[in-house]
Coordinates of N, CA and C in Angstrom, one line a residue:
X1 N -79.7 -82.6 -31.8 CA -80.8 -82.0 -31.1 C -82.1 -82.8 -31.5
X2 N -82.8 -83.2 -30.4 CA -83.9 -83.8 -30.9 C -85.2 -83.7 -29.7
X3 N -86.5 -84.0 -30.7 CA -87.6 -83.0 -29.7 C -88.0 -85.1 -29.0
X4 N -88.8 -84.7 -28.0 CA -88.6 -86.5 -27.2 C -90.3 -86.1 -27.2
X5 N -90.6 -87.3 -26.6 CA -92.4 -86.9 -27.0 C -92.7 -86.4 -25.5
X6 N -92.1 -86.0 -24.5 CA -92.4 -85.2 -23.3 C -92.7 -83.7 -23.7
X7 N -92.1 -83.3 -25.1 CA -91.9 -82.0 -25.4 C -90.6 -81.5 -25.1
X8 N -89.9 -82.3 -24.4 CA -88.3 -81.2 -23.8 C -87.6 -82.3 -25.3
X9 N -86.3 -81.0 -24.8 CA -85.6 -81.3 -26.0 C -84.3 -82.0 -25.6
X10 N -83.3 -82.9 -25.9 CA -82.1 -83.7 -26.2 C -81.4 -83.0 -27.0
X11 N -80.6 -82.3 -26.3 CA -79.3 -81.4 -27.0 C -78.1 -82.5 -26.1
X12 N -77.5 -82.9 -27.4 CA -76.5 -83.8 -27.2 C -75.2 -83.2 -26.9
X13 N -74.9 -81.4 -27.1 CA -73.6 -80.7 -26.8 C -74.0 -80.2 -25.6
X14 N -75.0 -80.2 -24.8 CA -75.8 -79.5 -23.7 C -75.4 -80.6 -22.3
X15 N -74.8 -79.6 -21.7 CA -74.6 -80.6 -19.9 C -74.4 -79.2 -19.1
X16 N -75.7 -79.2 -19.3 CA -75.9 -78.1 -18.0 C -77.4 -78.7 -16.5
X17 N -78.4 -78.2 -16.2 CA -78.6 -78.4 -15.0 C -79.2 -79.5 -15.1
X18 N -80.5 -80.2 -16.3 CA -81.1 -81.3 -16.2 C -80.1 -81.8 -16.9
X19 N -78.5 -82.1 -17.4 CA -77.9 -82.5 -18.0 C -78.0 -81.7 -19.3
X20 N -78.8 -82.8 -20.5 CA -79.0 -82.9 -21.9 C -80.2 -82.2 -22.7
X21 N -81.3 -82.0 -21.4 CA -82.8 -81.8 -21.7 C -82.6 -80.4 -21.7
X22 N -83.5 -79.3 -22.1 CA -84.0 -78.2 -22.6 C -85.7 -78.2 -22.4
X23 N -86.0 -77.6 -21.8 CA -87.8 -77.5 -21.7 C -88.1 -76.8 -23.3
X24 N -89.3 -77.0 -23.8 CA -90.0 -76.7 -25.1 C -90.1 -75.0 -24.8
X25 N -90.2 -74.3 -23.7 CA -90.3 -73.2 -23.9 C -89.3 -72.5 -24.2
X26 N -88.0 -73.0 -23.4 CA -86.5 -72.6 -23.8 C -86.1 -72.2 -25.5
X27 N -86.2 -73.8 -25.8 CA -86.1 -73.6 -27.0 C -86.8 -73.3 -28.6
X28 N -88.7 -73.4 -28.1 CA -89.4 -73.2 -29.1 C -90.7 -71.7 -28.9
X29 N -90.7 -71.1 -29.6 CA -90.7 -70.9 -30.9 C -89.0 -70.6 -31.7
X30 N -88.6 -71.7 -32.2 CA -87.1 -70.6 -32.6 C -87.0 -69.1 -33.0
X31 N -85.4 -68.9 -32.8 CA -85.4 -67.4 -33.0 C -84.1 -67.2 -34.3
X32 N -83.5 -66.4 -34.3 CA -82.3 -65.7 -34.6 C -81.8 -65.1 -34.2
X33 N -80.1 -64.9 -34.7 CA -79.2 -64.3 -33.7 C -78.4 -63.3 -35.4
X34 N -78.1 -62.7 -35.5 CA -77.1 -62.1 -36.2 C -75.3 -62.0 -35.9
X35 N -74.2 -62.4 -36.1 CA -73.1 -62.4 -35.9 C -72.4 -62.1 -37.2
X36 N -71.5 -61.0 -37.0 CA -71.2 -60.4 -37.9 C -71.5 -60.4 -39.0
X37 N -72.7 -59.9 -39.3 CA -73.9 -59.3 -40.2 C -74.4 -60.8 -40.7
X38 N -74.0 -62.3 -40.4 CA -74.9 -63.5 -40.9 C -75.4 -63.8 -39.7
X39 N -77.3 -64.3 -40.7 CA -78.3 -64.5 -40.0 C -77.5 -66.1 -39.8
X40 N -78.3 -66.2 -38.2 CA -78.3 -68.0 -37.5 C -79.7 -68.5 -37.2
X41 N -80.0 -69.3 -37.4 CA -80.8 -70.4 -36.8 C -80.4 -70.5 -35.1
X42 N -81.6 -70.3 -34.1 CA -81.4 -70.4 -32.9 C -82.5 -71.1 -32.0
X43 N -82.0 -71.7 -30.9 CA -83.6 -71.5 -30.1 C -83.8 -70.3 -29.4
X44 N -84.8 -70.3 -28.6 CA -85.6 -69.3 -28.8 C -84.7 -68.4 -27.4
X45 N -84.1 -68.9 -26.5 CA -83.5 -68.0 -25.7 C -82.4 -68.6 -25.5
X46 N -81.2 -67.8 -26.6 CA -79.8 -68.1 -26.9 C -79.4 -68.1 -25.9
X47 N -79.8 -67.0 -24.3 CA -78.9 -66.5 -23.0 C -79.0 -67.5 -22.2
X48 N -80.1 -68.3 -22.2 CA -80.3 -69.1 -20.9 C -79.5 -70.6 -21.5
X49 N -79.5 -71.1 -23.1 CA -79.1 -71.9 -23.3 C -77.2 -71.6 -23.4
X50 N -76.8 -70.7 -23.4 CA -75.3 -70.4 -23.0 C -74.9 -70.7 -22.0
X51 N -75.5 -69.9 -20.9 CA -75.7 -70.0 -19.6 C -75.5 -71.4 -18.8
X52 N -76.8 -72.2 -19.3 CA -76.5 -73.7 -19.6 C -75.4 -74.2 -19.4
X53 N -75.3 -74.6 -20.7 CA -73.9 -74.6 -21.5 C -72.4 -74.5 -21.1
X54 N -72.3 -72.7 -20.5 CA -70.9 -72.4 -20.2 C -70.9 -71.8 -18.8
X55 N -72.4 -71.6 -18.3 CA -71.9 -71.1 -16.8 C -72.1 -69.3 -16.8
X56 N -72.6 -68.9 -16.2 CA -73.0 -67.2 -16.3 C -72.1 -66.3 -16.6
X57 N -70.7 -66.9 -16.5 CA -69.7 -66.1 -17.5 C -69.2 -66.4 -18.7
X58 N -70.1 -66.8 -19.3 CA -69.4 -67.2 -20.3 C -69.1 -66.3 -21.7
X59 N -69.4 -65.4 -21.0 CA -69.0 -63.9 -22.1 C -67.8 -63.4 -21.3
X60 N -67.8 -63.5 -20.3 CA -66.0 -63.7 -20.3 C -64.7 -64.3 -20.5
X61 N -63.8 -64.1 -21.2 CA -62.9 -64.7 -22.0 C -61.8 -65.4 -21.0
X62 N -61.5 -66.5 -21.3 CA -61.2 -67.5 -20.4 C -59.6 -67.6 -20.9
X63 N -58.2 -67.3 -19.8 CA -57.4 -67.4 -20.1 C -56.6 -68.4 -20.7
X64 N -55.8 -68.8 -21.6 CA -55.5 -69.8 -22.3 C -53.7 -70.4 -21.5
X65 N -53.3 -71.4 -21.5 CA -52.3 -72.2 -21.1 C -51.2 -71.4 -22.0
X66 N -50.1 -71.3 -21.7 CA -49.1 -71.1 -22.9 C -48.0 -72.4 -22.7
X67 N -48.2 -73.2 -23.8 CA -47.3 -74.2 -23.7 C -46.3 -74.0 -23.5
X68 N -45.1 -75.2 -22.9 CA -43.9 -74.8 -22.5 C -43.4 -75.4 -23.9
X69 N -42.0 -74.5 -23.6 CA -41.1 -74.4 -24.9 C -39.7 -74.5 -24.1
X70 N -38.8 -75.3 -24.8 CA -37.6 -75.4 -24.7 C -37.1 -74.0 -24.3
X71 N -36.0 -74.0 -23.0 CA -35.7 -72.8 -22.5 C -34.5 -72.3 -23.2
X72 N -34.1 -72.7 -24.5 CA -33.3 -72.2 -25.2 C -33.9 -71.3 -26.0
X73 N -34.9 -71.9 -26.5 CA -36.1 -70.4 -27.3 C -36.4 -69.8 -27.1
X74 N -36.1 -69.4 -25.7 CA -37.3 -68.1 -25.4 C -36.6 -67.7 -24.2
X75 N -35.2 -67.8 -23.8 CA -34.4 -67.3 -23.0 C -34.0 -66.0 -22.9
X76 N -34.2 -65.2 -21.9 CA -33.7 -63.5 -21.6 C -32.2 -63.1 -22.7
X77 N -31.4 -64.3 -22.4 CA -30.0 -64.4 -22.5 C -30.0 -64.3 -24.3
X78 N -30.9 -65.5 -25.1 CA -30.8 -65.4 -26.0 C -31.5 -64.1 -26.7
X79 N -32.6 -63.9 -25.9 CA -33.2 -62.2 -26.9 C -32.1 -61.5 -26.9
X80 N -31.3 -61.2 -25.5 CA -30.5 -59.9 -25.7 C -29.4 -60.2 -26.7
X81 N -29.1 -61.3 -26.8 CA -28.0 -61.7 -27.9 C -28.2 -61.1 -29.2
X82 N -29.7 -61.4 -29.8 CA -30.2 -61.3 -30.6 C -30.6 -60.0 -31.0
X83 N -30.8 -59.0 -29.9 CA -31.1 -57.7 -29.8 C -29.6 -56.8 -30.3
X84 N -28.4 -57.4 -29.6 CA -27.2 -56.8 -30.1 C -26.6 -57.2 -31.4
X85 N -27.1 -58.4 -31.8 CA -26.8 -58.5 -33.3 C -27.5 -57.9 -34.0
X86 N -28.4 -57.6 -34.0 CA -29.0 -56.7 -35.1 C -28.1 -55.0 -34.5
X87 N -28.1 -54.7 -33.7 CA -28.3 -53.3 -32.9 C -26.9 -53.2 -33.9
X88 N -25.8 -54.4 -34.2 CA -24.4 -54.5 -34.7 C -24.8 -54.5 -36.2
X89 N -26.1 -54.7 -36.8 CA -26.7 -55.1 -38.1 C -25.5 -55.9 -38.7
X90 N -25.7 -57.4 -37.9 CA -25.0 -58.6 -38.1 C -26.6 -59.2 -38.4
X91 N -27.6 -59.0 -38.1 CA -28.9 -59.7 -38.8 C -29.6 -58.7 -39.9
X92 N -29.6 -59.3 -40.7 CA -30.5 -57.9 -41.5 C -32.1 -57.8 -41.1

């Protein structure tokens, strides 16, 4: 993060609408944020630079991929197998 002599700021993790830039009011006077009970260092309007950042939902939790796995590990056929050997307490 760095301040440019226009006054706007170069946030290098930031690609949102002017890209990289942040206007001086966005980010200055800094602020704080609290997250589970530790204080942070922030700029001055955490929401609009999120916003930014991740898009107006970004307080919504974004569903994850589930890698594929060999269909021998994780086969119907094999749970139930596995479900009758114990049920036989052939697995401890």
């Amino acid at each position: 993060m760095k301040k440019l002599s226009n006054g706007s700021w170069d946030i290098q993790e930031l690609e949102g609408d002017n890209g990289r830039l942040m206007s001086y009011d966005n980010v200055e006077p800094f602020s704080e944020v609290t997250i589970n009970g530790m204080p942070f260092d922030t700029v001055r309007d955490p929401k609009f630079f999120l916003t930014e950042a991740y898009g107006a939902d970004y307080m919504t939790p974004k569903l994850r991929e589930v890698p594929d796995m060999p269909a021998a590990l994780v086969s119907k056929q094999k749970l139930l197998e596995v479900v009758k050997m114990m049920k036989k307490k052939k697995i401890p």
